[in-house]
Amino acid sequence: MATSDTDPLLRLRQSIAANEAPIATSSPEPTSDATENLAVATHLQFDNPHFSYPLDTPTRFISSNKPVDLRSIWFAWQKKDVAIPDYIASAQELNEKLAGKDGAPHIQNLVFVERLDLITWLEGASEESEYIKGLESEASATLSAQVASGATGGVSTIPSGAAGTRGGRTIDPRLQEIYNGERRMGDRNSVLRGIKPTDFSHVRKIAETFLSRSRPSKSLTAAANTSLVSLPGKPLINPGKPSSHRRPDPIILLSPSASSLLRLSNIKSFLSEGLYTPPTTSTHANILHLTRLLPTIDPHRPLRFILVDTPEQFKPDYWNRVVA
């Protein structure tokens, strides 16, 4: 494969960047006359240093799964400012002139996307092209290996496979050097919590302080057991019969903001009668009780709701009763 010193596509890009356009000639000799007619020209000559390429040399630019010759590349660059119909017409006209030559060379038409990608790459506006195969240069490959091993500058590197390859495809060596300098990033969980497993045993101790409040104490349990003993003149309480207990009243927590549409001053009429009245600030009550029959919960007894606008007096178990 061609190196950076002999690759015609790279030499063309470098000459364009240096404002030293190559010259189409009818022979490989440096003293041959230049010509603008690609139907007559056979070579493309570069200076500094001098090198001559036949126009039928295949390049690294791939179109329709085959390499495009240098003649088509140079023709596309010359017609970079013309419209697509004019470009196609000029290519057909040039192919008619080339039809009588030996070997029948011809200009390969590039579609709009390929032509735009080629011109952008030749102008230096982009460093890589999906239609151009990577250039395997021995010098660049050696430098990439040195950077990857830490022998020369750069930061701590990561293995990136063979030099000049990424994801199974060949890329530009200069871009490979940048890839070799990448740092490996951890996954989201490692970034947030670290690589070591987190010990949450202390949470159990904290939770015990809240759970112990809802558990009956030993003295209350002993008193309850003592109440089961039969006393003179009193029947024995049946331990198998569950004692009735009152359902805790649900709590509705309202917003204390002055801009809230529903406050303690108008929430009762809104929930009981379905009427909305603008809230007032004249009330001093911070708690209300509202009774409503909910057949889906208890069809016989109405359910009482407690309405408050601040949780300042809340106990820890009150939060389990908040329903809205």
PDB file of C-alpha atoms in Angstrom:
ATOM      1  CA  MET A   1       0.000   0.000   0.000  1.00  0.00           C
ATOM      2  CA  ALA A   2       1.183   3.550  -0.662  1.00  0.00           C
ATOM      3  CA  THR A   3       2.825   5.543   2.121  1.00  0.00           C
ATOM      4  CA  SER A   4       2.431   9.219   2.948  1.00  0.00           C
ATOM      5  CA  ASP A   5       5.326  10.044   0.594  1.00  0.00           C
ATOM      6  CA  THR A   6       3.955   8.211  -2.445  1.00  0.00           C
ATOM      7  CA  ASP A   7       0.191   8.352  -1.998  1.00  0.00           C
ATOM      8  CA  PRO A   8      -1.249  10.500  -4.822  1.00  0.00           C
ATOM      9  CA  LEU A   9      -4.374  11.446  -2.879  1.00  0.00           C
ATOM     10  CA  LEU A  10      -2.388  12.775   0.073  1.00  0.00           C
ATOM     11  CA  ARG A  11       0.088  14.571  -2.208  1.00  0.00           C
ATOM     12  CA  LEU A  12      -2.830  16.262  -3.945  1.00  0.00           C
ATOM     13  CA  ARG A  13      -4.247  17.447  -0.624  1.00  0.00           C
ATOM     14  CA  GLN A  14      -0.866  18.746   0.513  1.00  0.00           C
ATOM     15  CA  SER A  15      -0.267  20.628  -2.744  1.00  0.00           C
ATOM     16  CA  ILE A  16      -3.716  22.250  -2.517  1.00  0.00           C
ATOM     17  CA  ALA A  17      -3.008  23.335   1.060  1.00  0.00           C
ATOM     18  CA  ALA A  18       0.331  24.856  -0.060  1.00  0.00           C
ATOM     19  CA  ASN A  19      -1.287  26.613  -3.074  1.00  0.00           C
ATOM     20  CA  GLU A  20       0.964  24.589  -5.385  1.00  0.00           C
ATOM     21  CA  ALA A  21      -1.496  22.922  -7.733  1.00  0.00           C
ATOM     22  CA  PRO A  22      -0.134  19.948  -9.709  1.00  0.00           C
ATOM     23  CA  ILE A  23       0.253  20.099 -13.470  1.00  0.00           C
ATOM     24  CA  ALA A  24      -1.280  17.690 -15.967  1.00  0.00           C
ATOM     25  CA  THR A  25       1.255  16.663 -18.616  1.00  0.00           C
ATOM     26  CA  SER A  26       1.383  14.350 -21.594  1.00  0.00           C
ATOM     27  CA  SER A  27       4.498  12.485 -20.362  1.00  0.00           C
ATOM     28  CA  PRO A  28       6.232  11.724 -17.057  1.00  0.00           C
ATOM     29  CA  GLU A  29       9.222  13.922 -17.949  1.00  0.00           C
ATOM     30  CA  PRO A  30       9.570  17.118 -15.879  1.00  0.00           C
ATOM     31  CA  THR A  31      10.250  19.154 -19.032  1.00  0.00           C
ATOM     32  CA  SER A  32       7.088  18.002 -20.845  1.00  0.00           C
ATOM     33  CA  ASP A  33       4.499  20.597 -21.779  1.00  0.00           C
ATOM     34  CA  ALA A  34       1.572  21.138 -19.469  1.00  0.00           C
ATOM     35  CA  THR A  35      -1.937  20.702 -20.783  1.00  0.00           C
ATOM     36  CA  GLU A  36      -5.400  21.446 -19.438  1.00  0.00           C
ATOM     37  CA  ASN A  37      -6.975  18.794 -21.652  1.00  0.00           C
ATOM     38  CA  LEU A  38      -7.411  15.633 -19.617  1.00  0.00           C
ATOM     39  CA  ALA A  39      -8.161  13.727 -22.809  1.00  0.00           C
ATOM     40  CA  VAL A  40      -4.528  14.319 -23.852  1.00  0.00           C
ATOM     41  CA  ALA A  41      -2.809  14.332 -20.452  1.00  0.00           C
ATOM     42  CA  THR A  42      -1.382  11.085 -19.134  1.00  0.00           C
ATOM     43  CA  HIS A  43       0.393  12.150 -15.928  1.00  0.00           C
ATOM     44  CA  LEU A  44      -0.018  14.531 -12.990  1.00  0.00           C
ATOM     45  CA  GLN A  45       3.216  16.102 -11.785  1.00  0.00           C
ATOM     46  CA  PHE A  46       3.916  17.526  -8.317  1.00  0.00           C
ATOM     47  CA  ASP A  47       6.773  19.720  -7.136  1.00  0.00           C
ATOM     48  CA  ASN A  48       8.687  19.952  -3.841  1.00  0.00           C
ATOM     49  CA  PRO A  49       9.711  17.181  -4.268  1.00  0.00           C
ATOM     50  CA  HIS A  50       9.059  16.353  -7.866  1.00  0.00           C
ATOM     51  CA  PHE A  51       6.949  13.277  -8.470  1.00  0.00           C
ATOM     52  CA  SER A  52       4.841  12.164 -11.413  1.00  0.00           C
ATOM     53  CA  TYR A  53       1.746   9.929 -11.194  1.00  0.00           C
ATOM     54  CA  PRO A  54      -0.049   8.318 -14.129  1.00  0.00           C
ATOM     55  CA  LEU A  55      -3.623   9.566 -14.329  1.00  0.00           C
ATOM     56  CA  ASP A  56      -4.942   6.006 -14.369  1.00  0.00           C
ATOM     57  CA  THR A  57      -3.401   5.333 -10.917  1.00  0.00           C
ATOM     58  CA  PRO A  58      -6.072   3.982  -8.519  1.00  0.00           C
ATOM     59  CA  THR A  59      -6.465   5.987  -5.333  1.00  0.00           C
ATOM     60  CA  ARG A  60      -7.730   5.249  -1.839  1.00  0.00           C
ATOM     61  CA  PHE A  61     -11.072   6.905  -2.625  1.00  0.00           C
ATOM     62  CA  ILE A  62     -13.692   4.142  -2.985  1.00  0.00           C
ATOM     63  CA  SER A  63     -16.875   4.540  -5.011  1.00  0.00           C
ATOM     64  CA  SER A  64     -19.244   1.687  -5.852  1.00  0.00           C
ATOM     65  CA  ASN A  65     -16.839  -0.727  -4.079  1.00  0.00           C
ATOM     66  CA  LYS A  66     -13.931   0.072  -6.378  1.00  0.00           C
ATOM     67  CA  PRO A  67     -11.092   2.622  -6.236  1.00  0.00           C
ATOM     68  CA  VAL A  68     -11.414   5.825  -8.236  1.00  0.00           C
ATOM     69  CA  ASP A  69      -8.494   6.681 -10.521  1.00  0.00           C
ATOM     70  CA  LEU A  70      -6.456   9.884 -10.212  1.00  0.00           C
ATOM     71  CA  ARG A  71      -7.907  11.309 -13.448  1.00  0.00           C
ATOM     72  CA  SER A  72     -11.457  11.255 -11.987  1.00  0.00           C
ATOM     73  CA  ILE A  73     -10.234  12.742  -8.701  1.00  0.00           C
ATOM     74  CA  TRP A  74      -8.436  15.620 -10.433  1.00  0.00           C
ATOM     75  CA  PHE A  75     -11.406  16.209 -12.745  1.00  0.00           C
ATOM     76  CA  ALA A  76     -13.797  16.383  -9.739  1.00  0.00           C
ATOM     77  CA  TRP A  77     -11.512  18.931  -8.069  1.00  0.00           C
ATOM     78  CA  GLN A  78     -11.357  21.067 -11.209  1.00  0.00           C
ATOM     79  CA  LYS A  79     -15.169  21.056 -11.404  1.00  0.00           C
ATOM     80  CA  LYS A  80     -15.727  21.646  -7.674  1.00  0.00           C
ATOM     81  CA  ASP A  81     -17.501  24.975  -8.245  1.00  0.00           C
ATOM     82  CA  VAL A  82     -19.841  23.898 -11.064  1.00  0.00           C
ATOM     83  CA  ALA A  83     -23.356  22.553 -10.653  1.00  0.00           C
ATOM     84  CA  ILE A  84     -24.118  18.842 -10.750  1.00  0.00           C
ATOM     85  CA  PRO A  85     -25.695  18.891 -14.276  1.00  0.00           C
ATOM     86  CA  ASP A  86     -22.665  20.757 -15.673  1.00  0.00           C
ATOM     87  CA  TYR A  87     -20.310  18.331 -13.931  1.00  0.00           C
ATOM     88  CA  ILE A  88     -22.094  15.309 -15.432  1.00  0.00           C
ATOM     89  CA  ALA A  89     -22.213  16.898 -18.891  1.00  0.00           C
ATOM     90  CA  SER A  90     -18.476  17.706 -18.779  1.00  0.00           C
ATOM     91  CA  ALA A  91     -17.677  14.152 -17.692  1.00  0.00           C
ATOM     92  CA  GLN A  92     -19.695  12.685 -20.571  1.00  0.00           C
ATOM     93  CA  GLU A  93     -17.987  14.985 -23.034  1.00  0.00           C
ATOM     94  CA  LEU A  94     -14.544  14.009 -21.743  1.00  0.00           C
ATOM     95  CA  ASN A  95     -15.441  10.305 -21.845  1.00  0.00           C
ATOM     96  CA  GLU A  96     -16.363  10.656 -25.513  1.00  0.00           C
ATOM     97  CA  LYS A  97     -12.899  12.076 -26.216  1.00  0.00           C
ATOM     98  CA  LEU A  98     -11.234   9.289 -24.222  1.00  0.00           C
ATOM     99  CA  ALA A  99     -13.213   6.541 -25.946  1.00  0.00           C
ATOM    100  CA  GLY A 100     -10.746   6.238 -28.816  1.00  0.00           C
ATOM    101  CA  LYS A 101      -7.693   5.769 -26.607  1.00  0.00           C
ATOM    102  CA  ASP A 102      -6.044   2.468 -25.810  1.00  0.00           C
ATOM    103  CA  GLY A 103      -7.426   0.905 -22.678  1.00  0.00           C
ATOM    104  CA  ALA A 104     -10.504   3.138 -22.921  1.00  0.00           C
ATOM    105  CA  PRO A 105      -9.845   5.328 -19.854  1.00  0.00           C
ATOM    106  CA  HIS A 106     -12.907   7.153 -18.627  1.00  0.00           C
ATOM    107  CA  ILE A 107     -14.037   9.622 -15.978  1.00  0.00           C
ATOM    108  CA  GLN A 108     -15.978   8.030 -13.167  1.00  0.00           C
ATOM    109  CA  ASN A 109     -18.928  10.158 -12.102  1.00  0.00           C
ATOM    110  CA  LEU A 110     -19.151  10.727  -8.361  1.00  0.00           C
ATOM    111  CA  VAL A 111     -22.538  11.157  -6.769  1.00  0.00           C
ATOM    112  CA  PHE A 112     -23.264  14.373  -4.926  1.00  0.00           C
ATOM    113  CA  VAL A 113     -22.391  13.042  -1.461  1.00  0.00           C
ATOM    114  CA  GLU A 114     -19.129  11.447  -2.628  1.00  0.00           C
ATOM    115  CA  ARG A 115     -18.108  14.553  -4.558  1.00  0.00           C
ATOM    116  CA  LEU A 116     -18.857  16.827  -1.614  1.00  0.00           C
ATOM    117  CA  ASP A 117     -16.978  14.549   0.777  1.00  0.00           C
ATOM    118  CA  LEU A 118     -13.944  14.442  -1.531  1.00  0.00           C
ATOM    119  CA  ILE A 119     -13.797  18.217  -2.000  1.00  0.00           C
ATOM    120  CA  THR A 120     -14.188  18.815   1.733  1.00  0.00           C
ATOM    121  CA  TRP A 121     -11.313  16.429   2.474  1.00  0.00           C
ATOM    122  CA  LEU A 122      -9.026  17.874  -0.220  1.00  0.00           C
ATOM    123  CA  GLU A 123      -9.636  21.404   1.079  1.00  0.00           C
ATOM    124  CA  GLY A 124      -8.604  20.313   4.560  1.00  0.00           C
ATOM    125  CA  ALA A 125     -11.986  21.058   6.131  1.00  0.00           C
ATOM    126  CA  SER A 126     -12.196  17.484   7.472  1.00  0.00           C
ATOM    127  CA  GLU A 127      -9.525  15.063   8.672  1.00  0.00           C
ATOM    128  CA  GLU A 128     -11.242  11.843   7.622  1.00  0.00           C
ATOM    129  CA  SER A 129     -13.647  10.596   5.001  1.00  0.00           C
ATOM    130  CA  GLU A 130     -15.884   7.558   5.005  1.00  0.00           C
ATOM    131  CA  TYR A 131     -15.006   6.958   1.342  1.00  0.00           C
ATOM    132  CA  ILE A 132     -11.211   7.084   1.772  1.00  0.00           C
ATOM    133  CA  LYS A 133      -9.305   4.081   3.065  1.00  0.00           C
ATOM    134  CA  GLY A 134      -6.805   4.662   5.831  1.00  0.00           C
ATOM    135  CA  LEU A 135      -3.162   5.195   4.928  1.00  0.00           C
ATOM    136  CA  GLU A 136      -0.763   2.756   6.586  1.00  0.00           C
ATOM    137  CA  SER A 137       2.456   4.655   7.084  1.00  0.00           C
ATOM    138  CA  GLU A 138       5.368   2.934   8.793  1.00  0.00           C
ATOM    139  CA  ALA A 139       6.548   6.143  10.441  1.00  0.00           C
ATOM    140  CA  SER A 140       3.111   7.023  11.756  1.00  0.00           C
ATOM    141  CA  ALA A 141       2.535   3.471  12.933  1.00  0.00           C
ATOM    142  CA  THR A 142       5.833   3.551  14.873  1.00  0.00           C
ATOM    143  CA  LEU A 143       4.984   6.893  16.452  1.00  0.00           C
ATOM    144  CA  SER A 144       1.530   5.624  17.400  1.00  0.00           C
ATOM    145  CA  ALA A 145       3.117   2.588  19.066  1.00  0.00           C
ATOM    146  CA  GLN A 146       5.482   4.843  21.047  1.00  0.00           C
ATOM    147  CA  VAL A 147       2.635   7.055  22.228  1.00  0.00           C
ATOM    148  CA  ALA A 148       0.548   4.013  23.119  1.00  0.00           C
ATOM    149  CA  SER A 149       3.386   2.528  25.187  1.00  0.00           C
ATOM    150  CA  GLY A 150       4.149   5.844  26.923  1.00  0.00           C
ATOM    151  CA  ALA A 151       7.654   6.075  25.453  1.00  0.00           C
ATOM    152  CA  THR A 152       6.978   9.562  24.116  1.00  0.00           C
ATOM    153  CA  GLY A 153       4.600  12.379  25.159  1.00  0.00           C
ATOM    154  CA  GLY A 154       0.939  12.066  25.890  1.00  0.00           C
ATOM    155  CA  VAL A 155      -0.966  10.881  28.937  1.00  0.00           C
ATOM    156  CA  SER A 156      -1.667   7.444  30.324  1.00  0.00           C
ATOM    157  CA  THR A 157      -2.978   5.472  27.400  1.00  0.00           C
ATOM    158  CA  ILE A 158      -5.246   2.545  26.864  1.00  0.00           C
ATOM    159  CA  PRO A 159      -4.843  -0.351  24.448  1.00  0.00           C
ATOM    160  CA  SER A 160      -6.550   0.450  21.206  1.00  0.00           C
ATOM    161  CA  GLY A 161      -5.729  -2.595  19.116  1.00  0.00           C
ATOM    162  CA  ALA A 162      -3.421  -2.534  16.136  1.00  0.00           C
ATOM    163  CA  ALA A 163      -2.059   0.809  14.996  1.00  0.00           C
ATOM    164  CA  GLY A 164      -4.184   2.391  12.310  1.00  0.00           C
ATOM    165  CA  THR A 165      -7.295   0.306  13.066  1.00  0.00           C
ATOM    166  CA  ARG A 166     -10.440   1.040  15.116  1.00  0.00           C
ATOM    167  CA  GLY A 167     -13.650  -0.944  15.143  1.00  0.00           C
ATOM    168  CA  GLY A 168     -12.372  -3.270  12.421  1.00  0.00           C
ATOM    169  CA  ARG A 169     -11.660  -0.508   9.902  1.00  0.00           C
ATOM    170  CA  THR A 170      -8.484   1.315   8.899  1.00  0.00           C
ATOM    171  CA  ILE A 171      -8.268   4.975   9.893  1.00  0.00           C
ATOM    172  CA  ASP A 172      -5.855   7.838   9.424  1.00  0.00           C
ATOM    173  CA  PRO A 173      -2.661   7.447  11.545  1.00  0.00           C
ATOM    174  CA  ARG A 174      -2.931  10.997  12.906  1.00  0.00           C
ATOM    175  CA  LEU A 175      -6.436  10.248  14.138  1.00  0.00           C
ATOM    176  CA  GLN A 176      -5.195   6.957  15.617  1.00  0.00           C
ATOM    177  CA  GLU A 177      -2.661   8.905  17.683  1.00  0.00           C
ATOM    178  CA  ILE A 178      -5.517  10.912  19.170  1.00  0.00           C
ATOM    179  CA  TYR A 179      -7.468   7.744  19.930  1.00  0.00           C
ATOM    180  CA  ASN A 180      -4.405   6.269  21.650  1.00  0.00           C
ATOM    181  CA  GLY A 181      -4.346   9.234  24.044  1.00  0.00           C
ATOM    182  CA  GLU A 182      -7.902   8.661  25.252  1.00  0.00           C
ATOM    183  CA  ARG A 183      -8.564   7.879  28.903  1.00  0.00           C
ATOM    184  CA  ARG A 184     -10.860   5.002  29.745  1.00  0.00           C
ATOM    185  CA  MET A 185     -13.999   6.254  31.469  1.00  0.00           C
ATOM    186  CA  GLY A 186     -15.810   4.150  34.058  1.00  0.00           C
ATOM    187  CA  ASP A 187     -19.448   3.255  33.929  1.00  0.00           C
ATOM    188  CA  ARG A 188     -22.106   5.394  35.591  1.00  0.00           C
ATOM    189  CA  ASN A 189     -22.330   3.299  38.768  1.00  0.00           C
ATOM    190  CA  SER A 190     -18.570   3.382  39.299  1.00  0.00           C
ATOM    191  CA  VAL A 191     -18.445   7.149  38.796  1.00  0.00           C
ATOM    192  CA  LEU A 192     -21.249   7.741  41.325  1.00  0.00           C
ATOM    193  CA  ARG A 193     -20.378   5.118  43.962  1.00  0.00           C
ATOM    194  CA  GLY A 194     -16.816   4.025  43.281  1.00  0.00           C
ATOM    195  CA  ILE A 195     -15.497   0.589  42.431  1.00  0.00           C
ATOM    196  CA  LYS A 196     -15.730  -0.790  45.989  1.00  0.00           C
ATOM    197  CA  PRO A 197     -19.047  -2.253  47.228  1.00  0.00           C
ATOM    198  CA  THR A 198     -20.932   0.120  49.516  1.00  0.00           C
ATOM    199  CA  ASP A 199     -21.748  -1.039  53.048  1.00  0.00           C
ATOM    200  CA  PHE A 200     -25.305  -0.038  53.997  1.00  0.00           C
ATOM    201  CA  SER A 201     -25.322  -1.779  57.419  1.00  0.00           C
ATOM    202  CA  HIS A 202     -25.459   1.580  59.192  1.00  0.00           C
ATOM    203  CA  VAL A 203     -28.867   2.206  57.629  1.00  0.00           C
ATOM    204  CA  ARG A 204     -30.300  -0.690  59.644  1.00  0.00           C
ATOM    205  CA  LYS A 205     -29.265   0.965  62.894  1.00  0.00           C
ATOM    206  CA  ILE A 206     -30.863   4.248  61.877  1.00  0.00           C
ATOM    207  CA  ALA A 207     -34.056   2.477  60.830  1.00  0.00           C
ATOM    208  CA  GLU A 208     -34.328   0.744  64.208  1.00  0.00           C
ATOM    209  CA  THR A 209     -34.872   4.098  65.922  1.00  0.00           C
ATOM    210  CA  PHE A 210     -37.958   4.712  63.772  1.00  0.00           C
ATOM    211  CA  LEU A 211     -39.294   1.159  63.864  1.00  0.00           C
ATOM    212  CA  SER A 212     -39.020   0.899  67.641  1.00  0.00           C
ATOM    213  CA  ARG A 213     -41.497   3.731  68.089  1.00  0.00           C
ATOM    214  CA  SER A 214     -44.270   1.753  66.429  1.00  0.00           C
ATOM    215  CA  ARG A 215     -43.551  -1.442  68.402  1.00  0.00           C
ATOM    216  CA  PRO A 216     -45.261  -1.978  71.793  1.00  0.00           C
ATOM    217  CA  SER A 217     -42.936  -1.905  74.773  1.00  0.00           C
ATOM    218  CA  LYS A 218     -42.315  -4.944  76.962  1.00  0.00           C
ATOM    219  CA  SER A 219     -44.237  -3.420  79.889  1.00  0.00           C
ATOM    220  CA  LEU A 220     -47.304  -2.885  77.708  1.00  0.00           C
ATOM    221  CA  THR A 221     -47.058  -6.423  76.411  1.00  0.00           C
ATOM    222  CA  ALA A 222     -46.831  -7.808  79.947  1.00  0.00           C
ATOM    223  CA  ALA A 223     -49.842  -5.720  81.041  1.00  0.00           C
ATOM    224  CA  ALA A 224     -51.826  -7.020  78.093  1.00  0.00           C
ATOM    225  CA  ASN A 225     -50.975 -10.599  79.021  1.00  0.00           C
ATOM    226  CA  THR A 226     -51.964  -9.956  82.643  1.00  0.00           C
ATOM    227  CA  SER A 227     -55.370  -8.633  81.524  1.00  0.00           C
ATOM    228  CA  LEU A 228     -56.107 -12.044  80.067  1.00  0.00           C
ATOM    229  CA  VAL A 229     -56.052 -13.637  83.521  1.00  0.00           C
ATOM    230  CA  SER A 230     -59.520 -14.208  84.934  1.00  0.00           C
ATOM    231  CA  LEU A 231     -60.406 -12.036  87.919  1.00  0.00           C
ATOM    232  CA  PRO A 232     -63.111 -12.783  90.525  1.00  0.00           C
ATOM    233  CA  GLY A 233     -66.485 -11.759  89.145  1.00  0.00           C
ATOM    234  CA  LYS A 234     -65.096 -11.037  85.629  1.00  0.00           C
ATOM    235  CA  PRO A 235     -65.127 -13.399  82.695  1.00  0.00           C
ATOM    236  CA  LEU A 236     -61.960 -14.414  80.908  1.00  0.00           C
ATOM    237  CA  ILE A 237     -61.291 -12.404  77.756  1.00  0.00           C
ATOM    238  CA  ASN A 238     -61.094 -14.628  74.713  1.00  0.00           C
ATOM    239  CA  PRO A 239     -57.544 -14.226  73.335  1.00  0.00           C
ATOM    240  CA  GLY A 240     -58.610 -15.615  69.974  1.00  0.00           C
ATOM    241  CA  LYS A 241     -61.089 -12.830  69.313  1.00  0.00           C
ATOM    242  CA  PRO A 242     -59.385  -9.818  67.668  1.00  0.00           C
ATOM    243  CA  SER A 243     -59.984  -6.540  69.452  1.00  0.00           C
ATOM    244  CA  SER A 244     -61.505  -3.814  67.364  1.00  0.00           C
ATOM    245  CA  HIS A 245     -59.216  -0.861  66.666  1.00  0.00           C
ATOM    246  CA  ARG A 246     -59.855   2.482  65.111  1.00  0.00           C
ATOM    247  CA  ARG A 247     -58.632   3.145  61.609  1.00  0.00           C
ATOM    248  CA  PRO A 248     -56.136   6.061  61.575  1.00  0.00           C
ATOM    249  CA  ASP A 249     -57.537   9.193  59.987  1.00  0.00           C
ATOM    250  CA  PRO A 250     -55.950  10.049  56.636  1.00  0.00           C
ATOM    251  CA  ILE A 251     -54.202  13.400  56.357  1.00  0.00           C
ATOM    252  CA  ILE A 252     -54.406  15.882  53.468  1.00  0.00           C
ATOM    253  CA  LEU A 253     -51.445  18.270  53.436  1.00  0.00           C
ATOM    254  CA  LEU A 254     -52.180  21.631  51.783  1.00  0.00           C
ATOM    255  CA  SER A 255     -49.727  24.183  50.501  1.00  0.00           C
ATOM    256  CA  PRO A 256     -49.189  27.136  52.863  1.00  0.00           C
ATOM    257  CA  SER A 257     -48.170  29.389  49.962  1.00  0.00           C
ATOM    258  CA  ALA A 258     -50.194  32.580  49.535  1.00  0.00           C
ATOM    259  CA  SER A 259     -50.377  31.905  45.783  1.00  0.00           C
ATOM    260  CA  SER A 260     -51.983  28.480  46.254  1.00  0.00           C
ATOM    261  CA  LEU A 261     -55.491  28.158  44.816  1.00  0.00           C
ATOM    262  CA  LEU A 262     -56.642  25.769  47.558  1.00  0.00           C
ATOM    263  CA  ARG A 263     -56.005  26.697  51.176  1.00  0.00           C
ATOM    264  CA  LEU A 264     -57.619  26.030  54.532  1.00  0.00           C
ATOM    265  CA  SER A 265     -60.032  28.925  54.013  1.00  0.00           C
ATOM    266  CA  ASN A 266     -61.708  27.417  50.931  1.00  0.00           C
ATOM    267  CA  ILE A 267     -60.769  23.716  50.859  1.00  0.00           C
ATOM    268  CA  LYS A 268     -63.785  22.567  52.906  1.00  0.00           C
ATOM    269  CA  SER A 269     -66.383  24.017  50.553  1.00  0.00           C
ATOM    270  CA  PHE A 270     -64.423  22.724  47.583  1.00  0.00           C
ATOM    271  CA  LEU A 271     -64.277  19.120  48.822  1.00  0.00           C
ATOM    272  CA  SER A 272     -67.713  18.971  50.489  1.00  0.00           C
ATOM    273  CA  GLU A 273     -69.895  20.950  48.098  1.00  0.00           C
ATOM    274  CA  GLY A 274     -67.750  21.122  44.983  1.00  0.00           C
ATOM    275  CA  LEU A 275     -67.739  24.938  45.070  1.00  0.00           C
ATOM    276  CA  TYR A 276     -64.611  26.971  44.579  1.00  0.00           C
ATOM    277  CA  THR A 277     -64.216  30.330  46.305  1.00  0.00           C
ATOM    278  CA  PRO A 278     -61.101  32.472  46.277  1.00  0.00           C
ATOM    279  CA  PRO A 279     -58.945  31.851  49.342  1.00  0.00           C
ATOM    280  CA  THR A 280     -58.740  34.437  52.089  1.00  0.00           C
ATOM    281  CA  THR A 281     -56.023  35.203  54.597  1.00  0.00           C
ATOM    282  CA  SER A 282     -58.307  36.037  57.522  1.00  0.00           C
ATOM    283  CA  THR A 283     -58.464  32.509  58.969  1.00  0.00           C
ATOM    284  CA  HIS A 284     -56.176  31.566  61.850  1.00  0.00           C
ATOM    285  CA  ALA A 285     -56.973  27.835  61.908  1.00  0.00           C
ATOM    286  CA  ASN A 286     -54.230  25.477  60.858  1.00  0.00           C
ATOM    287  CA  ILE A 287     -56.249  22.248  61.002  1.00  0.00           C
ATOM    288  CA  LEU A 288     -59.654  21.170  59.685  1.00  0.00           C
ATOM    289  CA  HIS A 289     -61.674  17.961  59.862  1.00  0.00           C
ATOM    290  CA  LEU A 290     -63.758  16.701  56.960  1.00  0.00           C
ATOM    291  CA  THR A 291     -66.045  13.649  57.009  1.00  0.00           C
ATOM    292  CA  ARG A 292     -66.973  11.764  53.872  1.00  0.00           C
ATOM    293  CA  LEU A 293     -68.566   8.385  53.152  1.00  0.00           C
ATOM    294  CA  LEU A 294     -66.455   6.243  50.827  1.00  0.00           C
ATOM    295  CA  PRO A 295     -68.398   3.058  49.927  1.00  0.00           C
ATOM    296  CA  THR A 296     -65.334   1.428  48.408  1.00  0.00           C
ATOM    297  CA  ILE A 297     -63.561   1.565  51.797  1.00  0.00           C
ATOM    298  CA  ASP A 298     -66.395   1.338  54.336  1.00  0.00           C
ATOM    299  CA  PRO A 299     -70.041   1.534  53.175  1.00  0.00           C
ATOM    300  CA  HIS A 300     -71.396   2.020  56.737  1.00  0.00           C
ATOM    301  CA  ARG A 301     -69.039   4.388  58.518  1.00  0.00           C
ATOM    302  CA  PRO A 302     -67.923   7.760  57.117  1.00  0.00           C
ATOM    303  CA  LEU A 303     -64.209   8.397  56.922  1.00  0.00           C
ATOM    304  CA  ARG A 304     -62.737  11.450  58.620  1.00  0.00           C
ATOM    305  CA  PHE A 305     -59.957  13.408  56.903  1.00  0.00           C
ATOM    306  CA  ILE A 306     -57.568  15.759  58.671  1.00  0.00           C
ATOM    307  CA  LEU A 307     -56.523  18.827  56.644  1.00  0.00           C
ATOM    308  CA  VAL A 308     -53.413  20.738  57.642  1.00  0.00           C
ATOM    309  CA  ASP A 309     -51.172  23.243  55.890  1.00  0.00           C
ATOM    310  CA  THR A 310     -47.904  22.565  57.700  1.00  0.00           C
ATOM    311  CA  PRO A 311     -46.048  19.403  58.801  1.00  0.00           C
ATOM    312  CA  GLU A 312     -44.385  21.107  61.777  1.00  0.00           C
ATOM    313  CA  GLN A 313     -46.327  19.021  64.348  1.00  0.00           C
ATOM    314  CA  PHE A 314     -45.945  15.775  62.403  1.00  0.00           C
ATOM    315  CA  LYS A 315     -44.697  12.643  64.089  1.00  0.00           C
ATOM    316  CA  PRO A 316     -42.736  10.143  61.994  1.00  0.00           C
ATOM    317  CA  ASP A 317     -45.730   7.827  61.586  1.00  0.00           C
ATOM    318  CA  TYR A 318     -47.963  10.704  60.428  1.00  0.00           C
ATOM    319  CA  TRP A 319     -46.263  10.668  57.029  1.00  0.00           C
ATOM    320  CA  ASN A 320     -47.677   7.183  56.378  1.00  0.00           C
ATOM    321  CA  ARG A 321     -51.174   8.668  56.731  1.00  0.00           C
ATOM    322  CA  VAL A 322     -50.695  11.460  54.181  1.00  0.00           C
ATOM    323  CA  VAL A 323     -52.928  10.688  51.188  1.00  0.00           C
ATOM    324  CA  ALA A 324     -52.789  13.989  49.291  1.00  0.00           C
TER     325      ALA A 324
END
